[in-house]
Amino acid sequence: MGISKISLIYPNFKWNEWVTSTRWDVHPYNICLLSSMIRDKYEINIIDANFYNMSEEEFYKTILDTKPDILGISILTNEYASSGLKAAKIAKKIDPRIKTIVGGVSATSNPKPLIEFPYVDYVVVGEGEYVFRELCDFFNDKGDFPKKGVL
C-alpha cells in the first residue's frame, strides 16, 4: 500500500511545558515550499498549529480527521524540538503506520536526538525540498531511497 495523503505541520511552540509566553508567528514558508514540490502527486494538508494556537487535543482531532499517511514536522529551533516530538507521538498514538518525518533547522543542526525518539521514523538533514519528494516517491516504489539527507 502506497502513500497519498501528506500533512505538513508547524507544531505549537506552547506545547513545551516551559514556554509560557512565546508567541512566534512565523510564516509556514518552508512547509508551503515542500508542498509545492509534491502537490502534483499527493494530497497535501498544511497544519499550522502554532499560528492557530491549537491545543494538543485539537491537533489530535485534526490528525484523526485528515488521516495522513505521512506527517512532515518542521522544527525551527532546538529549543522547540519537544513540540515537534509531541506531534510525532500524537500521530503514532492515532495510527502507528503514519510515517513521521522531521525536518527544519533543528533536524539539520542536531539530528541525533530526533532520530533516537521512538515516534520519529525519519529525519531530513539539510535542504529538504528534493529529498522529501524522493522519500515520498520511495514509499510508493517510484524511486530509490535518497542517497543523502535522510537519517
Short mmCIF file of C-alpha atoms in Angstrom, two decimals, residues 67-126:
data_model
loop_
_atom_site.label_atom_id
_atom_site.label_comp_id
_atom_site.label_asym_id
_atom_site.label_seq_id
_atom_site.Cartn_x
_atom_site.Cartn_y
_atom_site.Cartn_z
CA LYS A 67 -5.78 10.60 8.27
CA PRO A 68 -2.37 11.34 6.72
CA ASP A 69 -0.04 8.62 5.51
CA ILE A 70 2.90 10.92 6.27
CA LEU A 71 3.25 13.62 8.89
CA GLY A 72 6.04 16.03 7.95
CA ILE A 73 7.04 18.03 11.02
CA SER A 74 9.05 21.22 10.71
CA ILE A 75 11.08 22.10 13.80
CA LEU A 76 12.55 25.56 13.54
CA THR A 77 14.88 25.61 16.56
CA ASN A 78 16.37 23.16 19.03
CA GLU A 79 14.55 24.95 21.86
CA TYR A 80 11.23 23.88 20.40
CA ALA A 81 12.14 20.36 19.35
CA SER A 82 9.94 18.87 22.07
CA SER A 83 6.83 20.39 20.47
CA GLY A 84 7.62 18.56 17.22
CA LEU A 85 8.26 15.34 19.09
CA LYS A 86 4.86 15.69 20.78
CA ALA A 87 3.29 15.97 17.32
CA ALA A 88 5.03 12.74 16.26
CA LYS A 89 3.86 10.96 19.40
CA ILE A 90 0.27 12.14 18.88
CA ALA A 91 0.30 10.88 15.28
CA LYS A 92 1.68 7.46 16.26
CA LYS A 93 -0.94 7.21 19.01
CA ILE A 94 -3.64 7.66 16.38
CA ASP A 95 -2.08 5.26 13.89
CA PRO A 96 1.38 3.71 14.26
CA ARG A 97 1.54 3.30 10.46
CA ILE A 98 1.73 7.07 9.93
CA LYS A 99 5.27 7.82 8.78
CA THR A 100 6.67 10.67 10.84
CA ILE A 101 9.38 12.74 9.20
CA VAL A 102 11.12 15.61 10.96
CA GLY A 103 12.93 18.40 9.16
CA GLY A 104 13.93 22.01 9.63
CA VAL A 105 16.75 23.86 11.29
CA SER A 106 16.68 21.69 14.42
CA ALA A 107 16.84 18.50 12.36
CA THR A 108 19.83 19.80 10.43
CA SER A 109 21.76 21.17 13.39
CA ASN A 110 21.02 18.38 15.89
CA PRO A 111 19.53 15.28 14.19
CA LYS A 112 20.75 12.54 16.57
CA PRO A 113 18.27 13.08 19.45
CA LEU A 114 15.42 13.39 16.96
CA ILE A 115 16.08 10.10 15.17
CA GLU A 116 16.50 8.37 18.53
CA PHE A 117 13.00 9.43 19.60
CA PRO A 118 10.80 6.32 19.30
CA TYR A 119 7.98 8.11 17.45
CA VAL A 120 10.16 9.60 14.69
CA ASP A 121 10.70 7.43 11.61
CA TYR A 122 12.98 9.68 9.52
CA VAL A 123 14.94 12.91 9.87
CA VAL A 124 15.70 15.06 6.84
CA VAL A 125 19.02 16.87 7.22
CA GLY A 126 19.74 19.94 5.10
#
